[in-house]
mmCIF file of N, CA and C and ligand atoms in Angstrom:
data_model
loop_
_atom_site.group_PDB
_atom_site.id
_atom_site.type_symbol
_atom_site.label_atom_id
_atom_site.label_comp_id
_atom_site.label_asym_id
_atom_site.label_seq_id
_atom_site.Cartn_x
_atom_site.Cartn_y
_atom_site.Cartn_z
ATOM 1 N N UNK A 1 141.857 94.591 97.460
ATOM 2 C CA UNK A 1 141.530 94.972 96.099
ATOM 3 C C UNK A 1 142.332 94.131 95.130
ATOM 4 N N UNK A 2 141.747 93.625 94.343
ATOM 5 C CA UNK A 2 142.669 93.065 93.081
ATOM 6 C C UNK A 2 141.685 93.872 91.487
ATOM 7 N N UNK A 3 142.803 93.728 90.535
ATOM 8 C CA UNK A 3 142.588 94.124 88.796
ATOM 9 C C UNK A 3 142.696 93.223 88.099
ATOM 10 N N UNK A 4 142.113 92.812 87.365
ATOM 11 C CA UNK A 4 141.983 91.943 85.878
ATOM 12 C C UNK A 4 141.762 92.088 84.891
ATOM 13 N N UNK A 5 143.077 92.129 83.825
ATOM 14 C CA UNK A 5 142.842 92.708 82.837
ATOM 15 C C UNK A 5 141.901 91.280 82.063
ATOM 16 N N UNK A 6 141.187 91.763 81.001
ATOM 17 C CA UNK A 6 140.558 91.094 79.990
ATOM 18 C C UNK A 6 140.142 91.895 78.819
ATOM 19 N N UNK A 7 140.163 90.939 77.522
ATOM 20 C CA UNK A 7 139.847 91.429 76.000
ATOM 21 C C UNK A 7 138.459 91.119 75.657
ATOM 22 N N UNK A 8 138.038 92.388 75.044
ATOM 23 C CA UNK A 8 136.710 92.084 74.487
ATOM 24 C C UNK A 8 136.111 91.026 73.577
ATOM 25 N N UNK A 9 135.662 90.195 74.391
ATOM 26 C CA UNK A 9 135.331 88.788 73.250
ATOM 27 C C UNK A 9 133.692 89.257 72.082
ATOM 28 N N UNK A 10 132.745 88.801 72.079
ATOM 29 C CA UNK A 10 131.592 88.283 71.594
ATOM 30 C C UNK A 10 131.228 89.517 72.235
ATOM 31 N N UNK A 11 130.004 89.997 71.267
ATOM 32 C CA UNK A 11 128.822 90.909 71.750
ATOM 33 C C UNK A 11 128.033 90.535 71.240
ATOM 34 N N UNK A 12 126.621 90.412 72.166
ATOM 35 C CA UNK A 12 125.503 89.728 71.545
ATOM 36 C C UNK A 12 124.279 91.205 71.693
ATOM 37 N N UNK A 13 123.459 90.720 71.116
ATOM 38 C CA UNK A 13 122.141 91.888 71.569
ATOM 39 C C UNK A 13 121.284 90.645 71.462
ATOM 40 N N UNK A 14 120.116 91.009 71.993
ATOM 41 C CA UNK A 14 118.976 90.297 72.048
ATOM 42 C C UNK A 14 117.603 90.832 72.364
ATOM 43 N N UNK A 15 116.592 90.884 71.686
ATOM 44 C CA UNK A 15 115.005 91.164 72.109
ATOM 45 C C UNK A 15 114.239 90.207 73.197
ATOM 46 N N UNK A 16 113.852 90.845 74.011
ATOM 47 C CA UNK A 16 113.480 89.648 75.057
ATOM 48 C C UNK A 16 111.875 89.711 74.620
ATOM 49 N N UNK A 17 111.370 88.767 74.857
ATOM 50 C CA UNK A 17 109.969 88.579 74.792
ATOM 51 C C UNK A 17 108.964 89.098 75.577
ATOM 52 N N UNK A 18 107.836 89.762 75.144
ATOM 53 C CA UNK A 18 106.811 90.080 76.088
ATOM 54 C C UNK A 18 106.118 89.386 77.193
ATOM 55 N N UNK A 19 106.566 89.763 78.717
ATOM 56 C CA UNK A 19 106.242 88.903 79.831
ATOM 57 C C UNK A 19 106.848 88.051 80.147
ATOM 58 N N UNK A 20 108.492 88.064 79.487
ATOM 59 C CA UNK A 20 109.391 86.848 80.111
ATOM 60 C C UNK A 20 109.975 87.654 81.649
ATOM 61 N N UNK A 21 110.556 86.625 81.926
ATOM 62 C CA UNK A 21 111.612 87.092 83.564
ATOM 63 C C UNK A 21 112.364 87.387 82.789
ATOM 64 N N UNK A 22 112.820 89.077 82.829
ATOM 65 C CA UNK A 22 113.919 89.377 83.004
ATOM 66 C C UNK A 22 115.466 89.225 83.251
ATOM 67 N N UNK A 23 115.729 88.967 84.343
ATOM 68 C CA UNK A 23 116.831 88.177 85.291
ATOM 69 C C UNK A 23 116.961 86.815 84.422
ATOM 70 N N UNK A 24 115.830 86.196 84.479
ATOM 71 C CA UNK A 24 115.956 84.417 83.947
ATOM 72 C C UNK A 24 116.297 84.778 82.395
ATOM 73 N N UNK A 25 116.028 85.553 81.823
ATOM 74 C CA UNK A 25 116.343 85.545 80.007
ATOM 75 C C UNK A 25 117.396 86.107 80.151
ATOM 76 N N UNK A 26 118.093 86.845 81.167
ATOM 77 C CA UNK A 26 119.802 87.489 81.225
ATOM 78 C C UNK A 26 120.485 85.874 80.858
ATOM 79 N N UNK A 27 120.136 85.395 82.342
ATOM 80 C CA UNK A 27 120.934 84.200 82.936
ATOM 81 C C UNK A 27 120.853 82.901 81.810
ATOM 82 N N UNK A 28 120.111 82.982 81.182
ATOM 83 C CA UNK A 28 119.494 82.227 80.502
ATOM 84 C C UNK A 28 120.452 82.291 79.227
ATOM 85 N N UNK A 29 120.639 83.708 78.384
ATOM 86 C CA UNK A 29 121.045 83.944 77.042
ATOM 87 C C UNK A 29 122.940 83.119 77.498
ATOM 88 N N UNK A 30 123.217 84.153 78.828
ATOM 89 C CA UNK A 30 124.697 83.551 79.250
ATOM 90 C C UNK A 30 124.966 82.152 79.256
ATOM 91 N N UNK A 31 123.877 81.311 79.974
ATOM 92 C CA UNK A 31 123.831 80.521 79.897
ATOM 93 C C UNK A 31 124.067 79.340 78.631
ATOM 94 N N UNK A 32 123.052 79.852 77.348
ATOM 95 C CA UNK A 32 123.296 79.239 75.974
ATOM 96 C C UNK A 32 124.219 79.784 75.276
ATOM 97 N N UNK A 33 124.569 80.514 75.762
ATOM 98 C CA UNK A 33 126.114 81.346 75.069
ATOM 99 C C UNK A 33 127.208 80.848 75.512
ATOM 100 N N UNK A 34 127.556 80.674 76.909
ATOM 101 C CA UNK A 34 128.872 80.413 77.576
ATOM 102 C C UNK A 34 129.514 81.291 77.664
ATOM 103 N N UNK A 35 128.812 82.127 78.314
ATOM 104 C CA UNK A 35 129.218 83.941 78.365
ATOM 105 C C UNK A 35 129.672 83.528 79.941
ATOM 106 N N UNK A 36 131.069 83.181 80.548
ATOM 107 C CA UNK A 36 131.184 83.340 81.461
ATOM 108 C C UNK A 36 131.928 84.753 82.593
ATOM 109 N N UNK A 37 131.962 85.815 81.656
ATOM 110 C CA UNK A 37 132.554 86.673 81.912
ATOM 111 C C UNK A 37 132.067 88.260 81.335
ATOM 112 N N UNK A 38 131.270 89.400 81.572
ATOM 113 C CA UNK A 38 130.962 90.105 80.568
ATOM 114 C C UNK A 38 130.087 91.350 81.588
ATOM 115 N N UNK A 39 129.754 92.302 80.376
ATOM 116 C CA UNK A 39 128.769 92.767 81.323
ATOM 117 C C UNK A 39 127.791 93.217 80.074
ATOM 118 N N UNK A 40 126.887 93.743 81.056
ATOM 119 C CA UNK A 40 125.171 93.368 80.604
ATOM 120 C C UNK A 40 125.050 95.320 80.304
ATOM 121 N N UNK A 41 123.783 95.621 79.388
ATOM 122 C CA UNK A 41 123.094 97.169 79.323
ATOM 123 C C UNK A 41 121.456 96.392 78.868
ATOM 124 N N UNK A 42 120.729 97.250 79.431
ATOM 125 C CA UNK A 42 119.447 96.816 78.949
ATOM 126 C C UNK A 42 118.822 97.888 79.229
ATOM 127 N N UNK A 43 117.706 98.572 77.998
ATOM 128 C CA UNK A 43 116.959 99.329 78.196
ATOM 129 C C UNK A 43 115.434 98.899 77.794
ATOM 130 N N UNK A 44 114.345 99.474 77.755
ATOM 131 C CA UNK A 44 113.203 99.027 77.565
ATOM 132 C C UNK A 44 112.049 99.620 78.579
ATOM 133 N N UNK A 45 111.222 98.834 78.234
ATOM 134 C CA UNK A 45 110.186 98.751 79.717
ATOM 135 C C UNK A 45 109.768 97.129 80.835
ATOM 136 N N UNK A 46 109.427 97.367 81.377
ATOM 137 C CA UNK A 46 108.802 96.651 82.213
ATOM 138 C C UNK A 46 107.260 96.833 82.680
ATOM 139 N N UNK A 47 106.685 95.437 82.858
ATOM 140 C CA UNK A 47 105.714 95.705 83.226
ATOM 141 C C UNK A 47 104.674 95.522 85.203
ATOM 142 N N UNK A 48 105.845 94.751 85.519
ATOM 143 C CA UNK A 48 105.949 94.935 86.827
ATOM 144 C C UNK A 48 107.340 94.504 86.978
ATOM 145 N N UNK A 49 108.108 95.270 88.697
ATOM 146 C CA UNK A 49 109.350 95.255 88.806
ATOM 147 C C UNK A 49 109.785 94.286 90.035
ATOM 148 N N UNK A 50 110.560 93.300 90.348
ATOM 149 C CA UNK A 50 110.784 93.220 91.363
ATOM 150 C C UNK A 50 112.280 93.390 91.449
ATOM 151 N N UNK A 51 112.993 94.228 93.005
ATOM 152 C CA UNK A 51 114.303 94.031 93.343
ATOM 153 C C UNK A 51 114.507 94.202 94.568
ATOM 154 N N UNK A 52 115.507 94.175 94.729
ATOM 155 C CA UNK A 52 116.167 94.076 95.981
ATOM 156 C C UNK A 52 116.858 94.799 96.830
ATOM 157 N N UNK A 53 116.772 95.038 98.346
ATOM 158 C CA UNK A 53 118.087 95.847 98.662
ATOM 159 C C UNK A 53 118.901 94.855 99.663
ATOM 160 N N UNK A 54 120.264 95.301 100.078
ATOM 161 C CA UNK A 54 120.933 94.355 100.588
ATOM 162 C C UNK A 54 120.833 95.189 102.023
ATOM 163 N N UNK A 55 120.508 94.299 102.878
ATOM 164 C CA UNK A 55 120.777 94.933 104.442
ATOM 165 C C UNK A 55 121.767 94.647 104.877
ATOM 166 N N UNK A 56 122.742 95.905 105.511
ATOM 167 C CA UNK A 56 124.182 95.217 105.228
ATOM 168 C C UNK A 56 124.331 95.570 107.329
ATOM 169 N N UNK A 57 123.298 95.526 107.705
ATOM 170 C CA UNK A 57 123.127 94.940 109.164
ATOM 171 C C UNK A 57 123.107 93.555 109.215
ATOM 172 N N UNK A 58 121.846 93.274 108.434
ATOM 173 C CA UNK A 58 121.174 91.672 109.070
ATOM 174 C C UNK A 58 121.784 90.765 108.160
ATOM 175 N N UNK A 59 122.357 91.589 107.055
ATOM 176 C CA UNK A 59 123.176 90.793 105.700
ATOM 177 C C UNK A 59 121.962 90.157 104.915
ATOM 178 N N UNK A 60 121.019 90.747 105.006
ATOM 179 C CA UNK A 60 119.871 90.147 103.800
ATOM 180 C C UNK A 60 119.445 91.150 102.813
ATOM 181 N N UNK A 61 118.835 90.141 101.993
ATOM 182 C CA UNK A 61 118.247 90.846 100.874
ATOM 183 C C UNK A 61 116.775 91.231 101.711
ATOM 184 N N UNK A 62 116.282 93.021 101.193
ATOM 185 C CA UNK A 62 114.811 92.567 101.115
ATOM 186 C C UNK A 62 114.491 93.139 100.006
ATOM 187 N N UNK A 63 113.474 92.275 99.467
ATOM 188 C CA UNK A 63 113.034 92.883 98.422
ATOM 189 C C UNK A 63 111.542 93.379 98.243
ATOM 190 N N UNK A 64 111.379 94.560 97.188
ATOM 191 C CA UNK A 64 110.184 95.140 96.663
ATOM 192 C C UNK A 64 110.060 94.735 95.228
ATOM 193 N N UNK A 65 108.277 94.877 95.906
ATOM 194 C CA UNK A 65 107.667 94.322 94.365
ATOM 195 C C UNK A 65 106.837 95.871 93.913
ATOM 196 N N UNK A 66 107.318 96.101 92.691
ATOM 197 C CA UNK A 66 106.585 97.351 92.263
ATOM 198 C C UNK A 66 105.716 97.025 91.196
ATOM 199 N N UNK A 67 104.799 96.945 91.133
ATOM 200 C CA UNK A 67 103.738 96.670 90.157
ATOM 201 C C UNK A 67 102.893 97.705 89.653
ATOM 202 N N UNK A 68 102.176 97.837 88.599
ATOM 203 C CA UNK A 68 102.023 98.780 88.211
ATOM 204 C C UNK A 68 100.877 99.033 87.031
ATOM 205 N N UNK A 69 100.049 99.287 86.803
ATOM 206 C CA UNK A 69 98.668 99.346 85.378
ATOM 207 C C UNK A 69 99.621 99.711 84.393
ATOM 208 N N UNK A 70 100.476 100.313 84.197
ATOM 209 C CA UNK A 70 101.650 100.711 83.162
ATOM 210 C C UNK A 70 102.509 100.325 82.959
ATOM 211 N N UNK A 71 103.208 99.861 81.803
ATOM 212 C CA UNK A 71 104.792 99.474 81.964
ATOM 213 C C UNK A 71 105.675 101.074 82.821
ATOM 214 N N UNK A 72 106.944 100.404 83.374
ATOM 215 C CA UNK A 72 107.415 101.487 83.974
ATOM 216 C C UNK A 72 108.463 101.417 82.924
ATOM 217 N N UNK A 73 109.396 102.411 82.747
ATOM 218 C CA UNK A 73 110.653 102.810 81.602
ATOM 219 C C UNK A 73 111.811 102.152 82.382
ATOM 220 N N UNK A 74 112.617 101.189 81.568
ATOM 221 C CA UNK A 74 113.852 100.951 82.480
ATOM 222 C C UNK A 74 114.818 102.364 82.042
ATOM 223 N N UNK A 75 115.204 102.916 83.117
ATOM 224 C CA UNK A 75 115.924 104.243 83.126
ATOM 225 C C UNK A 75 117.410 103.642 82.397
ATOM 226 N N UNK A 76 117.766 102.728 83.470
ATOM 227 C CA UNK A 76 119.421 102.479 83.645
ATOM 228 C C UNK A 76 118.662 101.144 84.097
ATOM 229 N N UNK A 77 119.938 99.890 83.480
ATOM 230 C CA UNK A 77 119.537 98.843 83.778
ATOM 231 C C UNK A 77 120.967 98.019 83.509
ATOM 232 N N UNK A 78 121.928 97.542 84.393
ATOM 233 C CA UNK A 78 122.908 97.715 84.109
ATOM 234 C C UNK A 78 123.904 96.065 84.855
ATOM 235 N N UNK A 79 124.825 95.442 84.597
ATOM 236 C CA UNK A 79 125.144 94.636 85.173
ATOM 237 C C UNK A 79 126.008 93.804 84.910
ATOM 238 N N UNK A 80 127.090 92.771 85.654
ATOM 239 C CA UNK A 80 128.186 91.786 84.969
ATOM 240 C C UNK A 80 127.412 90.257 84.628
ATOM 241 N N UNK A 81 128.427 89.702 84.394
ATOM 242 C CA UNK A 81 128.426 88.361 84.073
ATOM 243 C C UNK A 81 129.629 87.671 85.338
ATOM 244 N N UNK A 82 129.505 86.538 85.662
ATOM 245 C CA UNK A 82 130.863 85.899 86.333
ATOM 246 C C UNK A 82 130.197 84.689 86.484
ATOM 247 N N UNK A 83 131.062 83.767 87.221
ATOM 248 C CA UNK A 83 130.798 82.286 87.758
ATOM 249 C C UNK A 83 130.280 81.959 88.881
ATOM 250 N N UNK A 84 129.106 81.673 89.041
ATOM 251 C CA UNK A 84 128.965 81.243 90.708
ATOM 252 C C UNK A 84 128.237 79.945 90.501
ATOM 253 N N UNK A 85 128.755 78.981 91.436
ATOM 254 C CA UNK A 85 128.047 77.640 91.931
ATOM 255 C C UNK A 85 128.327 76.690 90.035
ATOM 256 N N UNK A 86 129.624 77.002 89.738
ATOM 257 C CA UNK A 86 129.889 77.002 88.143
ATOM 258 C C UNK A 86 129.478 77.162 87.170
ATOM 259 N N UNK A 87 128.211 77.863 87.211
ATOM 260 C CA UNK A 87 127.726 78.461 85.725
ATOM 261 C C UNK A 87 127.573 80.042 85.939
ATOM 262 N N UNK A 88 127.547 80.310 84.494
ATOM 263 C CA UNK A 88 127.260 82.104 84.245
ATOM 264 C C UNK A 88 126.159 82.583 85.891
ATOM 265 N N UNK A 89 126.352 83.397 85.943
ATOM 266 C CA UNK A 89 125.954 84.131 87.038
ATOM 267 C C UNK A 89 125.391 86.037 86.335
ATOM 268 N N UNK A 90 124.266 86.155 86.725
ATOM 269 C CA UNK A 90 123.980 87.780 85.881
ATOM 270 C C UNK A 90 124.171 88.453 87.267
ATOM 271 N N UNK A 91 124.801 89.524 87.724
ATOM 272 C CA UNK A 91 124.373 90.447 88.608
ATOM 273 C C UNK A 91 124.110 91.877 88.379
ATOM 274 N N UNK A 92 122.320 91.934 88.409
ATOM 275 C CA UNK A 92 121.972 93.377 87.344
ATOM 276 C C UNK A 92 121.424 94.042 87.917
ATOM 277 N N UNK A 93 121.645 95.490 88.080
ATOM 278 C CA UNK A 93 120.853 96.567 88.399
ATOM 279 C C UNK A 93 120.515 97.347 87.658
ATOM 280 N N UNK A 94 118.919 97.913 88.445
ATOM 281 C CA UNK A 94 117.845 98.305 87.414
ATOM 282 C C UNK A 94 117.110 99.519 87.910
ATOM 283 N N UNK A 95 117.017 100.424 87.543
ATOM 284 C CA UNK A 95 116.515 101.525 87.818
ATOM 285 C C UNK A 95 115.282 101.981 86.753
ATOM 286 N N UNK A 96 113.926 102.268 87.213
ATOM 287 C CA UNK A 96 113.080 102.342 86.289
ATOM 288 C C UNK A 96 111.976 103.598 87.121
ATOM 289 N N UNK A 97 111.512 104.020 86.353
ATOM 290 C CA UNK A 97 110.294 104.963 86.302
ATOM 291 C C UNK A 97 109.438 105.231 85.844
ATOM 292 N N UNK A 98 108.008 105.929 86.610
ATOM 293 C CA UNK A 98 106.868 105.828 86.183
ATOM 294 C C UNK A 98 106.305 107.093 85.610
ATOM 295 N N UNK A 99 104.912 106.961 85.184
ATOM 296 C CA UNK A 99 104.848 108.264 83.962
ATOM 297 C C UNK A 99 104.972 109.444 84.634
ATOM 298 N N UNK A 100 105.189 109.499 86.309
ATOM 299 C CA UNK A 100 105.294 110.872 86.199
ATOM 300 C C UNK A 100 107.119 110.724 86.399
ATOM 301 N N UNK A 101 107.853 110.297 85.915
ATOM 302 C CA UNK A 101 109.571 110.247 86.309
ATOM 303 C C UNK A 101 110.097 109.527 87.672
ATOM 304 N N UNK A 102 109.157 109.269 88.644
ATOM 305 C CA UNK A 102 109.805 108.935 89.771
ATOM 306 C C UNK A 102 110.228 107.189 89.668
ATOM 307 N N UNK A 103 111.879 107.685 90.355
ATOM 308 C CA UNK A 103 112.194 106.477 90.008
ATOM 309 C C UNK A 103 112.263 105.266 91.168
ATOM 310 N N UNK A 104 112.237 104.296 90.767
ATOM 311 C CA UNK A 104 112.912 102.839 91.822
ATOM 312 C C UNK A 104 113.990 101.940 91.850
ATOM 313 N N UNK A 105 114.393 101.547 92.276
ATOM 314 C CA UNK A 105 115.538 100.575 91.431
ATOM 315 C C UNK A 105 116.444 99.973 92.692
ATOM 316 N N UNK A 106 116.971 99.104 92.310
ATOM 317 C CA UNK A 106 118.151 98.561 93.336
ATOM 318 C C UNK A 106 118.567 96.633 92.580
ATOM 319 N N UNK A 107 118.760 96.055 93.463
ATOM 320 C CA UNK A 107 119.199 94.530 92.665
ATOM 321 C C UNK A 107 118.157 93.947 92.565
ATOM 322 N N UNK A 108 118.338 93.857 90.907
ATOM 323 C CA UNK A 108 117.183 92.938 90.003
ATOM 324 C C UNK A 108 116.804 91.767 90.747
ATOM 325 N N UNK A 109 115.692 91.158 90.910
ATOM 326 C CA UNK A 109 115.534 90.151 91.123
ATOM 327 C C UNK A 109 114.760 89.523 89.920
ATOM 328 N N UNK A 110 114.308 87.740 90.210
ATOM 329 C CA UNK A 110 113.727 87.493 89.590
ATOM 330 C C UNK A 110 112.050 87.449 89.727
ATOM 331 N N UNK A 111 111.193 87.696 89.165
ATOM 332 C CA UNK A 111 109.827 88.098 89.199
ATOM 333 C C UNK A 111 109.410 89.571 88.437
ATOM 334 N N UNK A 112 110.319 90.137 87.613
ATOM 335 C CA UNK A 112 110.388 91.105 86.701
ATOM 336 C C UNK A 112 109.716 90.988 85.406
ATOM 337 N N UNK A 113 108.760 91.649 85.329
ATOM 338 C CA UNK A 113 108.275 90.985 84.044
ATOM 339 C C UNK A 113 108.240 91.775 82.725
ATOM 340 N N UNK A 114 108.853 91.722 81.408
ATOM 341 C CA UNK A 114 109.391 92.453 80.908
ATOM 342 C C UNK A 114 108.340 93.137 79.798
ATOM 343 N N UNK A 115 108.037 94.036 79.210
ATOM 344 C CA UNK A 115 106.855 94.751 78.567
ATOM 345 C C UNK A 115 107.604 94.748 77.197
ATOM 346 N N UNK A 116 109.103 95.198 77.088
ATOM 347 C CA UNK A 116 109.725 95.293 76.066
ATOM 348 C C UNK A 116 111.034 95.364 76.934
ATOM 349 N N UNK A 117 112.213 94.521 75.846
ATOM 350 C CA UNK A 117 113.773 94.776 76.404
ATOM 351 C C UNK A 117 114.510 94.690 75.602
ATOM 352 N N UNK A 118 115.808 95.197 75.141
ATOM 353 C CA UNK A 118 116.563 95.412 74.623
ATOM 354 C C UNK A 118 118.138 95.522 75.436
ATOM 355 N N UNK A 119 118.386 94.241 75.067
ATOM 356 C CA UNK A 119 119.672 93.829 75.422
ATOM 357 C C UNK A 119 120.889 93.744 74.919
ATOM 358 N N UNK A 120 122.200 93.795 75.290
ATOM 359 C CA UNK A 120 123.425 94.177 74.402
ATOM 360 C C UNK A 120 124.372 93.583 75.828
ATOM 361 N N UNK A 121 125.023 92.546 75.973
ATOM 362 C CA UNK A 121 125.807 91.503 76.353
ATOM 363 C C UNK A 121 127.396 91.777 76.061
ATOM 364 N N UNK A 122 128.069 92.062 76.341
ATOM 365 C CA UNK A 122 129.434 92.118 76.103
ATOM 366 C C UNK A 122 130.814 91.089 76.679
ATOM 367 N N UNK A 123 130.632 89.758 76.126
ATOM 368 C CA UNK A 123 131.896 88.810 76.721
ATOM 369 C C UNK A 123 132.806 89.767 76.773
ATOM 370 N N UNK A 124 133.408 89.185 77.753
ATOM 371 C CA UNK A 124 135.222 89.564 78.136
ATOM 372 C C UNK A 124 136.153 88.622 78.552
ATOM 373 N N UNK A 125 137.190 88.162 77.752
ATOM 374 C CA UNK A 125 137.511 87.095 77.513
ATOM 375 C C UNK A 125 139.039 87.253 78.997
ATOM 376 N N UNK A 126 139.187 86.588 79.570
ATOM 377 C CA UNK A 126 140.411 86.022 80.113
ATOM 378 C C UNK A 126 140.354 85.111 81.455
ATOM 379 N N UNK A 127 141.092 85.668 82.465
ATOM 380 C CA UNK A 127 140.999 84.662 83.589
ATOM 381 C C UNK A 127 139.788 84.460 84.187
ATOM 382 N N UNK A 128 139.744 83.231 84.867
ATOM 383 C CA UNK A 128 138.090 83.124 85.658
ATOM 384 C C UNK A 128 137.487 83.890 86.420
ATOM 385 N N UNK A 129 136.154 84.505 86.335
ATOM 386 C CA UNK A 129 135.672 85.429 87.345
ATOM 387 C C UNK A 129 134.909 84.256 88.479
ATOM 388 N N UNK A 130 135.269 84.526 89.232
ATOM 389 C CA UNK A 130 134.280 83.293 89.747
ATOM 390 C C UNK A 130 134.181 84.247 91.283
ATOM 391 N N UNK A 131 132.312 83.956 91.626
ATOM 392 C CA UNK A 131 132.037 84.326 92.972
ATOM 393 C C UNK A 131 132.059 83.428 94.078
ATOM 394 N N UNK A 132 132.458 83.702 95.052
ATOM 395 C CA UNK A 132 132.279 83.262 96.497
ATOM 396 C C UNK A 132 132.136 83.998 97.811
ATOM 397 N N UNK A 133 131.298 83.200 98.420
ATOM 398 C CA UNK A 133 130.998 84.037 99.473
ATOM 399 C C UNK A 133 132.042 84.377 100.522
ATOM 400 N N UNK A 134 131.739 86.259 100.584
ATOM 401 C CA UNK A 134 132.827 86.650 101.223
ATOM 402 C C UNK A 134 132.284 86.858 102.795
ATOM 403 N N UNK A 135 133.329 86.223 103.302
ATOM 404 C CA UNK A 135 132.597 86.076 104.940
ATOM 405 C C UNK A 135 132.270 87.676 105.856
ATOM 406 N N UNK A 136 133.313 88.787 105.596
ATOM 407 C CA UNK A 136 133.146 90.407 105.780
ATOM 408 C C UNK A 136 131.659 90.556 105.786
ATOM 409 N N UNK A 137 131.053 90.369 104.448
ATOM 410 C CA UNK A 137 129.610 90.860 103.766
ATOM 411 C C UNK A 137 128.649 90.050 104.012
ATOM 412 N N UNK A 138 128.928 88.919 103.812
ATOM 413 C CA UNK A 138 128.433 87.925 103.285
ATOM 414 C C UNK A 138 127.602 87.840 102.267
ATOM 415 N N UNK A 139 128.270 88.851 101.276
ATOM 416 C CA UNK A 139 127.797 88.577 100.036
ATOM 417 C C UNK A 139 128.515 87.297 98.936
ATOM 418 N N UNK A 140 128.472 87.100 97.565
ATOM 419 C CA UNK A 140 128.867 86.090 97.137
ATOM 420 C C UNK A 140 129.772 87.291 96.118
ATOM 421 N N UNK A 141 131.155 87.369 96.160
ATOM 422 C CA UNK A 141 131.803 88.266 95.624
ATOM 423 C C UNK A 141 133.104 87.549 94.657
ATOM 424 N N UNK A 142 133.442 88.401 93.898
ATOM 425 C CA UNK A 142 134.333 87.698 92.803
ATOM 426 C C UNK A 142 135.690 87.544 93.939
ATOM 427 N N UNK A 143 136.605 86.371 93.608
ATOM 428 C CA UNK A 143 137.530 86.214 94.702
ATOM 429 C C UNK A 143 138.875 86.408 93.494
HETATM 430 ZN ZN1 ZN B 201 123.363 93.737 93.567
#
């Protein structure tokens, strides 16, 4: 286990566009920002979902595509900022539901397509977050 303290830098919000990627307009805003450190809230809808779960047997992702005649409600949609492969990195989870409440959710992927979003970005300014893959998981984890 390690702690890192950091100060609240920059807060951005942003409207995402109807039918953009999701994931790619996170990675994207960090990206033209130089948000290398932060974390993410997003509420809205979607109009089809894709994410992921991690199989922590085979160590893979699999992912579901939820699609849908309706936008679904992003419930909770939630996630950091850090460094991987040296640029901003989004890692977001998303939980959403359909008109009758039932929900889905797990790690955002990209192929999300957004109906309406509402975003709010929070830099956090200090030492480097940077991911690498941790050999335990083999996930790509802040070191
Ligand atoms: Zn995840």
């Amino acid at each position: 286990m390690f702690t890192k303290q950091y100060e609240r830098g920059r807060t951005f919000v942003a409207k995402l566009d109807y039918q953009s990627d999701l994931l790619e307009e996170l990675n994207k805003i960090c990206c033209e920002k130089y948000i290398n450190a932060g974390y993410i809230q997003v509420i809205g809808a979607v109009s089809s979902l894709k994410y992921g779960f991690y199989d922590q047997n085979t160590k893979e992702y699999i992912y579901n595509t939820y699609a849908y005649d309706e936008s679904l409600e992003i419930v909770s949609c939630s996630g950091n900022v850090s460094v991987k492969d040296g640029k901003p990195f989004c890692h977001v989870h998303i939980v959403a539901s359909d008109k009758k409440g039932k929900c889905v959710g797990g790690h955002l992927a990209a192929g999300t397509s957004v109906f309406a979003a509402e975003v709010v970005i929070q830099e956090i300014l200090g030492e480097d977050l940077i991911r690498e893959l941790d050999e335990t998981t083999k996930l790509t984890l802040w070191k």
